[in-house]
PDB file of C-alpha atoms and ligand atoms in Angstrom:
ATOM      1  CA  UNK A   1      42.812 -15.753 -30.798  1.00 56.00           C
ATOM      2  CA  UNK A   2      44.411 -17.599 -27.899  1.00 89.00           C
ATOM      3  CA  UNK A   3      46.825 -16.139 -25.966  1.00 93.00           C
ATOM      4  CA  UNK A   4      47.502 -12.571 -26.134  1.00 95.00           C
ATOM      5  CA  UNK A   5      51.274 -11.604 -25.502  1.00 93.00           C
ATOM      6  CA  UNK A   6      53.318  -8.548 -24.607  1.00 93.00           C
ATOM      7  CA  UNK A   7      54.098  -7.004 -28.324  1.00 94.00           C
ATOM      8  CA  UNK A   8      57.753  -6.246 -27.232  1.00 90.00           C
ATOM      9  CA  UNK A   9      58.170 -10.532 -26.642  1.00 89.00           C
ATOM     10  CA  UNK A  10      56.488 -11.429 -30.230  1.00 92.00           C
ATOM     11  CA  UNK A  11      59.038 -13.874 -32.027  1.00 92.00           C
ATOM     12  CA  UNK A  12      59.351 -12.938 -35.836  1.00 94.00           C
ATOM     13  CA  UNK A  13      56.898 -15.634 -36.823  1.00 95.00           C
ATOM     14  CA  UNK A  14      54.060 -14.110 -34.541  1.00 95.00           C
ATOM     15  CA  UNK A  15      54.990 -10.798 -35.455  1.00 95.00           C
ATOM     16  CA  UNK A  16      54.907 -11.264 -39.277  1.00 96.00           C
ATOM     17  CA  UNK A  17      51.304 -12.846 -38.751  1.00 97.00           C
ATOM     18  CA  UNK A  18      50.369 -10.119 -37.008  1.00 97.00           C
ATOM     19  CA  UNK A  19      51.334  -7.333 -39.897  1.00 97.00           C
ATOM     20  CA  UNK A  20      49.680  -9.824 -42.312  1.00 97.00           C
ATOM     21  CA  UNK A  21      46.801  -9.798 -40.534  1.00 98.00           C
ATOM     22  CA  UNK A  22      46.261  -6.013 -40.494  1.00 98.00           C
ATOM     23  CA  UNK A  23      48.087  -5.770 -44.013  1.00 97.00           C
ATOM     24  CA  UNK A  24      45.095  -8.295 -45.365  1.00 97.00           C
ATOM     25  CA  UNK A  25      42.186  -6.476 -42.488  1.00 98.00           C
ATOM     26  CA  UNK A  26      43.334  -2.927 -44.737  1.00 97.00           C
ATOM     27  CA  UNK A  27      42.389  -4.382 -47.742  1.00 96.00           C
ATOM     28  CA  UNK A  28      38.733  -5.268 -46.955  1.00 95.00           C
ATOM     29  CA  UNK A  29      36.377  -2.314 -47.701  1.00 90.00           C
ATOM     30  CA  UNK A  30      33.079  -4.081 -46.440  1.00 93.00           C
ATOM     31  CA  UNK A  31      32.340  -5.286 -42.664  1.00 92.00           C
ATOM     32  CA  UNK A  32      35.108  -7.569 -42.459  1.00 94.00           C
ATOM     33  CA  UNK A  33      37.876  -5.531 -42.623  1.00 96.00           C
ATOM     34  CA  UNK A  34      39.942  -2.718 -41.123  1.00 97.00           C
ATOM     35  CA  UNK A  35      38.118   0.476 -42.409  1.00 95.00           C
ATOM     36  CA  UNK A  36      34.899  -0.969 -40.536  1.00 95.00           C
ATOM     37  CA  UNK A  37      36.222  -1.617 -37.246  1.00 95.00           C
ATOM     38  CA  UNK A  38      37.873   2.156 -36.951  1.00 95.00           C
ATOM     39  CA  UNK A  39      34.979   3.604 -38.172  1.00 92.00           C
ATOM     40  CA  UNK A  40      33.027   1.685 -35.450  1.00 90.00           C
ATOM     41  CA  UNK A  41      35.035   3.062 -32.776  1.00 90.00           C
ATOM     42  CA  UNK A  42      35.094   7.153 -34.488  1.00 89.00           C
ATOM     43  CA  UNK A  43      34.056   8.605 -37.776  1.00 89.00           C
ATOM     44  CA  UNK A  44      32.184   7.708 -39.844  1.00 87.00           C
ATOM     45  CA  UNK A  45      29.047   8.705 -37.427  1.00 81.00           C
ATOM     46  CA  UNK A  46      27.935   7.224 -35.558  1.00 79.00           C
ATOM     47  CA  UNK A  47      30.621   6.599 -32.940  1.00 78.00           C
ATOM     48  CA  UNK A  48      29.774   3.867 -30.507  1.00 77.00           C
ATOM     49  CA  UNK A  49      32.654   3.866 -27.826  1.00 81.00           C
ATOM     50  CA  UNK A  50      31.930   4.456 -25.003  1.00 83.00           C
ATOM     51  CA  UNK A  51      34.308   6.976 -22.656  1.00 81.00           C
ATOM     52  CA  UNK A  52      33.313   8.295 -19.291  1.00 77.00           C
ATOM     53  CA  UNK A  53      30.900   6.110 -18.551  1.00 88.00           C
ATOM     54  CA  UNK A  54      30.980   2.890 -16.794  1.00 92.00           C
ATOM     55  CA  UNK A  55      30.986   0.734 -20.078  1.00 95.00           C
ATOM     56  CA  UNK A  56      34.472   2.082 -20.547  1.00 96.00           C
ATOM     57  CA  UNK A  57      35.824  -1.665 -20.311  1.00 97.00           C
ATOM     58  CA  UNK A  58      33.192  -3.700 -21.296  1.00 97.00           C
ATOM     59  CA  UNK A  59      32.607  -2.151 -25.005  1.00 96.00           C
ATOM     60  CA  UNK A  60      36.136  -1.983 -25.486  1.00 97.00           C
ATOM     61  CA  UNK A  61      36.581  -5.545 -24.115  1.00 98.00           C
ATOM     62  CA  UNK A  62      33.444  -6.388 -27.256  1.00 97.00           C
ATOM     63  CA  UNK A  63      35.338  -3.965 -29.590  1.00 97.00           C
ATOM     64  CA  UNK A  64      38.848  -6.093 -29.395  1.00 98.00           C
ATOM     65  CA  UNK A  65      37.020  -9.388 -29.353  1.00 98.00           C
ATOM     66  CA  UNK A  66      35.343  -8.839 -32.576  1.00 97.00           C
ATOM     67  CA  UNK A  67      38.251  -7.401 -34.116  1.00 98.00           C
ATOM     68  CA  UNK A  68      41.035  -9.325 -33.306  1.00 98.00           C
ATOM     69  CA  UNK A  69      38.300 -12.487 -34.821  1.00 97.00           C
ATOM     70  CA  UNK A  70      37.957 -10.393 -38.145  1.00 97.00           C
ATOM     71  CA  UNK A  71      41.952 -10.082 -38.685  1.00 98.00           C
ATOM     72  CA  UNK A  72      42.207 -13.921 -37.476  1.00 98.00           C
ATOM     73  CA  UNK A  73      39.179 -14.128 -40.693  1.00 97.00           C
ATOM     74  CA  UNK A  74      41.177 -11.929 -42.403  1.00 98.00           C
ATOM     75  CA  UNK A  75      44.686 -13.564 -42.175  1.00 98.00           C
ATOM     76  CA  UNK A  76      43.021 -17.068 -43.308  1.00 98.00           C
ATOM     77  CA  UNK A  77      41.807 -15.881 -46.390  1.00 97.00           C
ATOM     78  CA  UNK A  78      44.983 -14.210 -47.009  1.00 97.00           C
ATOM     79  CA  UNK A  79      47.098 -16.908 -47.046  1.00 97.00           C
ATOM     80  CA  UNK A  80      44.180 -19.599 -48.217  1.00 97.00           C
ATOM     81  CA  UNK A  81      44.824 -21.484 -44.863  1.00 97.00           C
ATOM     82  CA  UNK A  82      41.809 -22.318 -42.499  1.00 97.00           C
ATOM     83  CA  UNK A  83      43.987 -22.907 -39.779  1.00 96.00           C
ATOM     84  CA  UNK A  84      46.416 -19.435 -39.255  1.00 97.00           C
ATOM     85  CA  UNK A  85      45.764 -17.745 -36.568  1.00 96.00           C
ATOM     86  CA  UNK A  86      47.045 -14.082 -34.950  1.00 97.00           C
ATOM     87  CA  UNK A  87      46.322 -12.811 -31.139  1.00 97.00           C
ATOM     88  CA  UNK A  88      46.061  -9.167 -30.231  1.00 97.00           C
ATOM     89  CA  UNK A  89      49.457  -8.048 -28.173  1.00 96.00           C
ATOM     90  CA  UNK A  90      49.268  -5.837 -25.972  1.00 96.00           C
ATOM     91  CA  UNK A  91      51.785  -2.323 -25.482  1.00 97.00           C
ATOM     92  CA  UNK A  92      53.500  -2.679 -21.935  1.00 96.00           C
ATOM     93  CA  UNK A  93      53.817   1.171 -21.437  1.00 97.00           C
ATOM     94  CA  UNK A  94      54.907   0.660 -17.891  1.00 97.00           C
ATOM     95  CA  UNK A  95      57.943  -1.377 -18.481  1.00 95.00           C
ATOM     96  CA  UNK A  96      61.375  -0.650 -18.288  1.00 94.00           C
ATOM     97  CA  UNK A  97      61.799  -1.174 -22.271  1.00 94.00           C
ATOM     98  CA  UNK A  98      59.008   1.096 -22.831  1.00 96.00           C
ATOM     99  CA  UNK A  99      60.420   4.103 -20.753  1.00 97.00           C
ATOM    100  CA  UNK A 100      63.732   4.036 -22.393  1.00 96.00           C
ATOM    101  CA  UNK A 101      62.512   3.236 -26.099  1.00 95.00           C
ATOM    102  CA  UNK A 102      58.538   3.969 -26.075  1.00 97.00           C
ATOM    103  CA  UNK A 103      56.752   2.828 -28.739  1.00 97.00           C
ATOM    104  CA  UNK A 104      57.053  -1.264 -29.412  1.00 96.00           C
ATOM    105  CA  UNK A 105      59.596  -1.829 -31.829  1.00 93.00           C
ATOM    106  CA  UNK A 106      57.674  -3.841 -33.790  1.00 95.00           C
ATOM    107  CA  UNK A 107      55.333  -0.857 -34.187  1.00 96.00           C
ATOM    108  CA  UNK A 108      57.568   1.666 -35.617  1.00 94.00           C
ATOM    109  CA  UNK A 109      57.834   2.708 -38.825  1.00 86.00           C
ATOM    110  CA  UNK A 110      61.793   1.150 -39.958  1.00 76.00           C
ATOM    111  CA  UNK A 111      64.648   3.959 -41.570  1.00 74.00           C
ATOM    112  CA  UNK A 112      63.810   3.198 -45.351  1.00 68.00           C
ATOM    113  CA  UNK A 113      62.770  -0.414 -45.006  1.00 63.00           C
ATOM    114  CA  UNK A 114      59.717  -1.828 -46.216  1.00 69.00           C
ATOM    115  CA  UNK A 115      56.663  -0.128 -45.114  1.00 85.00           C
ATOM    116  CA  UNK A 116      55.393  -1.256 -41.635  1.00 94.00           C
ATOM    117  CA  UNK A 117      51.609  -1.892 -41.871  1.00 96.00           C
ATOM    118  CA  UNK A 118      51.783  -1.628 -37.771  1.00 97.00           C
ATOM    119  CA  UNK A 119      53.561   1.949 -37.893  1.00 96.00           C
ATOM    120  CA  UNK A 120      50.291   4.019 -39.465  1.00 96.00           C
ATOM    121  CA  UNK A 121      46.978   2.802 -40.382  1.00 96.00           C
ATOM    122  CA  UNK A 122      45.109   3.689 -43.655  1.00 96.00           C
ATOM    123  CA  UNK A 123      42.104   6.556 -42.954  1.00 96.00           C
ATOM    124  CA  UNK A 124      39.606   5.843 -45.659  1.00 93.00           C
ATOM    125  CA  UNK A 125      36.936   8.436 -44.588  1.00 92.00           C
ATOM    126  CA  UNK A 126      34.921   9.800 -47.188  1.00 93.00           C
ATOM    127  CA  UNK A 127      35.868  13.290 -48.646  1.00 93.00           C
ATOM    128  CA  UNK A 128      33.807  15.369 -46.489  1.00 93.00           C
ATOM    129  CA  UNK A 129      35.320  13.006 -43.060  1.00 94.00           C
ATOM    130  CA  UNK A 130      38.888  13.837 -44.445  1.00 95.00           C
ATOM    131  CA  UNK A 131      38.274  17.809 -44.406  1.00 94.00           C
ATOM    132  CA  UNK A 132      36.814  17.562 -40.986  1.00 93.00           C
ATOM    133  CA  UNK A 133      39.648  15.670 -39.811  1.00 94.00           C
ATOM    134  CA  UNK A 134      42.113  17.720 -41.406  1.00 95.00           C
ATOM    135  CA  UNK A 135      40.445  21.167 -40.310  1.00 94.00           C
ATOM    136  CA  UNK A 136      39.604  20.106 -36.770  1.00 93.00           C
ATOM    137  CA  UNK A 137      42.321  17.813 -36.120  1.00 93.00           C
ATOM    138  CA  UNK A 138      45.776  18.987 -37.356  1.00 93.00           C
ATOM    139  CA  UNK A 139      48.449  16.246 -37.602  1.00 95.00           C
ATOM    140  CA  UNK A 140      46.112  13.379 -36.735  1.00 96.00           C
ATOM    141  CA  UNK A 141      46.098  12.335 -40.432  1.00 96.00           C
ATOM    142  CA  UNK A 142      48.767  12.835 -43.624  1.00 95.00           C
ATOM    143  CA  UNK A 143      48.068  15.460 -46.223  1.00 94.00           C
ATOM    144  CA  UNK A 144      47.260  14.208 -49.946  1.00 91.00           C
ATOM    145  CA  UNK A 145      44.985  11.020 -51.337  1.00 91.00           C
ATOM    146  CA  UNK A 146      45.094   7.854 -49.306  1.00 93.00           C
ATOM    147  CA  UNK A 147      45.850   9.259 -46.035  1.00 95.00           C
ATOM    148  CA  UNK A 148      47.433   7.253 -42.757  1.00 95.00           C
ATOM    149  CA  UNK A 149      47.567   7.776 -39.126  1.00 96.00           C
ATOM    150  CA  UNK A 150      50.491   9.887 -37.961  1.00 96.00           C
ATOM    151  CA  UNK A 151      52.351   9.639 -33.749  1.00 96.00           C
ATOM    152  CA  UNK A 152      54.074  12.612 -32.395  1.00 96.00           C
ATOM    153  CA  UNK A 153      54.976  10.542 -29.216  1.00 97.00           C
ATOM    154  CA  UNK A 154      56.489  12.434 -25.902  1.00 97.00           C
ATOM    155  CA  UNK A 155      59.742  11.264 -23.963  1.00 97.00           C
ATOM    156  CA  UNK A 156      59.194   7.669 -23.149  1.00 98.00           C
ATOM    157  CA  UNK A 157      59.549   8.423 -19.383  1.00 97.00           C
ATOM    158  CA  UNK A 158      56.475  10.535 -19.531  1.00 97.00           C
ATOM    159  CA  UNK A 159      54.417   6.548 -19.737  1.00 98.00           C
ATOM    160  CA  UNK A 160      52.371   6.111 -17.065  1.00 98.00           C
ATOM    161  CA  UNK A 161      54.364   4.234 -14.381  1.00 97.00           C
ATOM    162  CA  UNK A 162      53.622   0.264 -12.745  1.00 96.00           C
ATOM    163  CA  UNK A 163      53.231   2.290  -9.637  1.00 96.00           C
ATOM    164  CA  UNK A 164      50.233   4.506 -10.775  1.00 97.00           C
ATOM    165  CA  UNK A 165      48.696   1.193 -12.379  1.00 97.00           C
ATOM    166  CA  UNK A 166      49.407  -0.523  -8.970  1.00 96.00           C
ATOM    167  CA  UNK A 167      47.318   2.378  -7.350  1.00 96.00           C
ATOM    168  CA  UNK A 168      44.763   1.654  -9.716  1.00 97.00           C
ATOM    169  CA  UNK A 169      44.361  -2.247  -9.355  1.00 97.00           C
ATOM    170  CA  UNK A 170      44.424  -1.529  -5.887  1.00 96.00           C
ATOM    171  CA  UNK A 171      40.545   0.003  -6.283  1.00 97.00           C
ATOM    172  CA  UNK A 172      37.626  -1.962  -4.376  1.00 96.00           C
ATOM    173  CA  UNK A 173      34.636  -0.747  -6.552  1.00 97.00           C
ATOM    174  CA  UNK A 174      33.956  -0.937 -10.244  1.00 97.00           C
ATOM    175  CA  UNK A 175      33.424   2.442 -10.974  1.00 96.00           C
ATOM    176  CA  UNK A 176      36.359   3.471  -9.300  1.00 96.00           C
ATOM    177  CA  UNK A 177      38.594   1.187 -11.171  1.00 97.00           C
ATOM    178  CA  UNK A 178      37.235   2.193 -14.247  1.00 97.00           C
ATOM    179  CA  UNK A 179      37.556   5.743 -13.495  1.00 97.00           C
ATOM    180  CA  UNK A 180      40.801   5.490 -12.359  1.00 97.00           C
ATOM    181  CA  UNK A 181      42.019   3.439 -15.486  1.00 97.00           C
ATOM    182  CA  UNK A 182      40.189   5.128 -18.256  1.00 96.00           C
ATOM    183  CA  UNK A 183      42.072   8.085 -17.334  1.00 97.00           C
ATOM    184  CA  UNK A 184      45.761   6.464 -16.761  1.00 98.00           C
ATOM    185  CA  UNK A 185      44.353   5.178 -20.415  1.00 97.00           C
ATOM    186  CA  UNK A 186      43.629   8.538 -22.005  1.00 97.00           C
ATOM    187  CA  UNK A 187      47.207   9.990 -20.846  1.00 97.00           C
ATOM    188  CA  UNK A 188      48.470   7.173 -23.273  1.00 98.00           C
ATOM    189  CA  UNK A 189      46.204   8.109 -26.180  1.00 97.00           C
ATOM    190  CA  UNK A 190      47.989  11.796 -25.376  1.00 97.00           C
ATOM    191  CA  UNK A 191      51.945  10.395 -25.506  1.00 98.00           C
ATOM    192  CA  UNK A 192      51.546   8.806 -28.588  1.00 98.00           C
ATOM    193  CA  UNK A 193      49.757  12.005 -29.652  1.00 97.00           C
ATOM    194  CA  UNK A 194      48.528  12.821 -33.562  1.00 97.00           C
ATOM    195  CA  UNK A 195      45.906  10.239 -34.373  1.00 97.00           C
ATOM    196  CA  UNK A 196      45.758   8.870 -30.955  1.00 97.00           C
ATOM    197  CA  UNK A 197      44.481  12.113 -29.498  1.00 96.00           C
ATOM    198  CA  UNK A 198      41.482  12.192 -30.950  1.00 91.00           C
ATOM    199  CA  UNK A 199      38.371   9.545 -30.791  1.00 89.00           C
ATOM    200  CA  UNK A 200      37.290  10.252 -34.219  1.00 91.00           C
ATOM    201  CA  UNK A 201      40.267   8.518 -35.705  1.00 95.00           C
ATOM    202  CA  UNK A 202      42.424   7.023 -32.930  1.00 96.00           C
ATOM    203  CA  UNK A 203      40.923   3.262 -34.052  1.00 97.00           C
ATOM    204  CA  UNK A 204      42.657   3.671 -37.324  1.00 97.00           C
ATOM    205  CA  UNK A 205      46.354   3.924 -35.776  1.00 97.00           C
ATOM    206  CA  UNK A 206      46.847  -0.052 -35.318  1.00 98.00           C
ATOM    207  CA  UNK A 207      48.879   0.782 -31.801  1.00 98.00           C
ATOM    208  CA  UNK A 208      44.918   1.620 -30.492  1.00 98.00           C
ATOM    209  CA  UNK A 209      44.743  -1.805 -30.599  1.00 98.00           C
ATOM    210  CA  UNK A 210      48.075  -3.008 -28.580  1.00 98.00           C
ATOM    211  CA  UNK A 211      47.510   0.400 -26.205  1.00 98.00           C
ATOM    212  CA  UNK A 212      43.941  -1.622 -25.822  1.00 98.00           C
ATOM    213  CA  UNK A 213      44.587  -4.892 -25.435  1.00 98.00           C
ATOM    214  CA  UNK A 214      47.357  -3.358 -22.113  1.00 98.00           C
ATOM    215  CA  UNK A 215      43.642  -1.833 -20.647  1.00 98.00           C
ATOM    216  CA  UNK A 216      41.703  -5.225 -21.153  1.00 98.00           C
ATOM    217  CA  UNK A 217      44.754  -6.798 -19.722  1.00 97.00           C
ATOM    218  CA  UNK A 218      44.686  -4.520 -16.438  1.00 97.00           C
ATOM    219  CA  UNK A 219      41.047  -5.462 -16.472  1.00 98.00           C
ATOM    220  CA  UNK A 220      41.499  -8.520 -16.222  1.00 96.00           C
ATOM    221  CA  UNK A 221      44.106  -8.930 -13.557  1.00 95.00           C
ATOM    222  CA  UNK A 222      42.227  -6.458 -11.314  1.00 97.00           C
ATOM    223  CA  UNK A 223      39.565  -8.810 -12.131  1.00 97.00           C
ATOM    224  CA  UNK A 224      40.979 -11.922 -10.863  1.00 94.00           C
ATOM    225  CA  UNK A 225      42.730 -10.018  -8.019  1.00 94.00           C
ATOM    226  CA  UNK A 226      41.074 -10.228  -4.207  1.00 95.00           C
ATOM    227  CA  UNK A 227      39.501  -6.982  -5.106  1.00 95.00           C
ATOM    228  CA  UNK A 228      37.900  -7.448  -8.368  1.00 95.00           C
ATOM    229  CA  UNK A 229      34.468  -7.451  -8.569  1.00 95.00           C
ATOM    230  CA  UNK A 230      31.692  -7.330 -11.775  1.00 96.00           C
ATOM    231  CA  UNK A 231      30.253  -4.104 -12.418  1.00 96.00           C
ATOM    232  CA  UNK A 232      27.128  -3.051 -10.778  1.00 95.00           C
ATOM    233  CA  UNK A 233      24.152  -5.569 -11.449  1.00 96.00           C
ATOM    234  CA  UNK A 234      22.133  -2.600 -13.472  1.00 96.00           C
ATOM    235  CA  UNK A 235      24.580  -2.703 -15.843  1.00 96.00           C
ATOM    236  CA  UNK A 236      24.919  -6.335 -16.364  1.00 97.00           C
ATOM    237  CA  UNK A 237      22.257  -7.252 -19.069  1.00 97.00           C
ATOM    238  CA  UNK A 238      22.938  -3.627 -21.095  1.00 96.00           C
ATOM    239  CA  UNK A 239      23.925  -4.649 -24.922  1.00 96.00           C
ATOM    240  CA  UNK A 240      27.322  -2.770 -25.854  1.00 96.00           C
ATOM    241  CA  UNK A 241      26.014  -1.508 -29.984  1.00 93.00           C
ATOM    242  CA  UNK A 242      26.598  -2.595 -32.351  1.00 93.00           C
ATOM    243  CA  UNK A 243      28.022  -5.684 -30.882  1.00 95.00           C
ATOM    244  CA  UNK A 244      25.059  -8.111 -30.320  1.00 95.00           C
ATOM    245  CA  UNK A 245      26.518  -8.805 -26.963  1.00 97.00           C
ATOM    246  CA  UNK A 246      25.846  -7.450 -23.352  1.00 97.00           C
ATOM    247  CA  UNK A 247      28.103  -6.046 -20.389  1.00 97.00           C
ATOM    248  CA  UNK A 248      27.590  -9.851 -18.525  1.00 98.00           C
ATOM    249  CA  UNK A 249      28.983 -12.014 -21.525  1.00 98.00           C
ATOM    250  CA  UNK A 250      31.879  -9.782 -21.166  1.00 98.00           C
ATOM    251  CA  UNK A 251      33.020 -10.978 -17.998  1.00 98.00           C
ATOM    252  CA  UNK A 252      34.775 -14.221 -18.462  1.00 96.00           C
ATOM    253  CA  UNK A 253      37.714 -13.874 -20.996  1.00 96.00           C
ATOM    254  CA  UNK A 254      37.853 -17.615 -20.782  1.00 94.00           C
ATOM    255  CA  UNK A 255      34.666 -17.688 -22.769  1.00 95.00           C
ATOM    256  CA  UNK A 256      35.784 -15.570 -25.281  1.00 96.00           C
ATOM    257  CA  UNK A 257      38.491 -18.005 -26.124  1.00 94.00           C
ATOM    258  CA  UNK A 258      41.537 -15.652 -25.173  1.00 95.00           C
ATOM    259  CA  UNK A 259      43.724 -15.513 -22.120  1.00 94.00           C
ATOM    260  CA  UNK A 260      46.641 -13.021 -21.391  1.00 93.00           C
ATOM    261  CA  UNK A 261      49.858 -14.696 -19.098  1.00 73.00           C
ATOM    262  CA  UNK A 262      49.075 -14.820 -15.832  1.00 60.00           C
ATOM    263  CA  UNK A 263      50.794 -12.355 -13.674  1.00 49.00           C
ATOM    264  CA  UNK A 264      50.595 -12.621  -9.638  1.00 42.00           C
ATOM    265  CA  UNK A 265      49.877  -9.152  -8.071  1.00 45.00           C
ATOM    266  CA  UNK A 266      49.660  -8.554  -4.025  1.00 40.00           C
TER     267      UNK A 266
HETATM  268 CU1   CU B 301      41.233   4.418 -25.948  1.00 86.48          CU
END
C-alpha cells in the first residue's frame, strides 16, 4: 500500500518485496492468497470482472485494492514482520523504455538465473479447468503438472502510444472514457499475448496486475484532470461482487490509502 510506482523505477529493495510478496501470495491455497484472487477475476466459475460495461474501472479499481492488501498480508507473514509493506507498480507501456525493450525488466523471466516469480504465475485450476484451458486456449498455459502462465509478446513498438492515451484522457463523459480505455487496455492484454489473451486466466500472469495498476493510473489522472467526472449517478451505489464495496467508495484513491505520482496533463 502507499504509493504505487512505475515498475521500470523500482529500486532492488522494492522490487525484491514485491517478488516476495507474490512468491509468499502463490503459496496460499485458501482466500488469502494468489490462486483466489485469479480465480476471482477468470476460472474457476464464476468470473466476476467486469468488461464492456461501464464498471470496467471501478471493479478493477476493487479487484487491485483487495489484492495488492492480501500480498501486503501475505509478505508480513512471510517474513514474520507486521510492519513490511509492498505497493502495486504499474507497466508504463507508453514510454520510451517500453517501446524499445517491452516488457518491465523486472518482469522477465532472467537467461538461467533464479526463477522470477514476476515472469509466469502458477495456474492451479482443477483438472477438468486445466483441459479446458489447454483445449480452448493453446499457449495460454505450460504443458505437464503444476502449470504457469506463458507471454508471446509482439514488437515493443506495437504498445499503445502516449498520444492515443492523450486522446483518451482527453474524453468529457464517463462512458466514453471508459470505452475508449478499456479498449487501448485490451490491445495490451493482446501484445503480451498467451495468458494475457484470454479472461479465463489472464489474472494468473502477475504482469495483469502492473498492465492494471497503468489503467487505474489513467483513471485516475483523467479523474483529477478538468474533464474528469464520476460515473453516472445510477451507477454510483451498485456493489462490484464479490467485493463488499460499491462503484461510489471507489472514487477517492485517497481513501483507499494509495496514491500514484502526480503527473500534470493539459
Ligand atoms: Cu484487463
Amino acid at each position: 500500500m502507499g504509493i504505487r510506482r512505475s515498475a521500470s523505477t523500482l529500486t532492488t529493495t522494492e522490487l525484491t518485496d514485491l517478488r516476495d510478496a507474490f512468491s509468499a501470495a502463490y503459496g496460499l491455497t485458501d482466500e488469502r492468497g494468489y490462486a483466489f484472487y485469479a480465480g476471482v477475476h477468470g476460472l474457476p466459475l464464476p468470473t466476476y470482472c467486469e468488461h464492456g460495461t461501464s464498471l470496467f474501472l471501478p471493479w478493477h479499481r476493487a479487484y487491485l485494492y483487495f489484492f495488492e492488501r492480501a500480498l501486503v498480508d501475505a509478505l508480513r507473514r512471510a517474513r514474520g514482520d507486521q510492519t513490511a509493506t509492498v505497493s502495486l507498480p504499474w507497466w508504463d507501456w507508453t514510454s520510451t523504455q517500453a517501446h524499445s525493450t517491452g516488457l518491465p525488466p523486472g518482469y522477465r523471466a532472467g537467461p538461467g538465473g533464479p526463477a522470477n516469480p514476476l515472469a509466469a504465475g502458477p495456474v492451479t485450476l482443477n483438472s477438468a479447468d486445466l483441459a479446458l484451458v489447454r483445449a480452448r486456449l493453446p499457449g495460454a498455459i505450460t504443458d505437464g503438472a503444476n502449470p504457469t502462465t506463458i507471454r508471446d509478446p509482439d514488437l515493443p513498438d506495437e504498445l499503445p502510444r502516449a498520444s492515443t492515451v492523450s486522446r483518451a484522457l482527453r474524453s468529457t463523459t464517463f462512458n466514453s472514457f471508459s470505452t475508449l480505455l478499456e479498449s487501448i487496455h485490451g490491445g495490451v492484454h493482446g501484445w503480451v499475448g498467451g495468458a494475457m489473451t484470454a479472461v479465463p486466466v489472464a489474472a494468473f500472469d502477475p504482469i495483469f496486475y502492473a498492465h492494471h495498476s497503468m489503467i487505474d493510473r489513467l483513471w485516475y489522472l483523467w479523474q483529477i484532470s478538468p474533464r474528469g467526472i464520476n460515473p453516472p449517478a445510477r451507477l454510483l451505489d451498485r456493489v462490484l461482487p464479490p467485493f463488499p464495496v460499491t462503484v461510489r467508495q471507489m472514487l477517492d484513491i485517497s481513501t483507499l490509502g494509495y496514491e500514484y505520482a502526480v503527473q500534470v496533463i493539459g
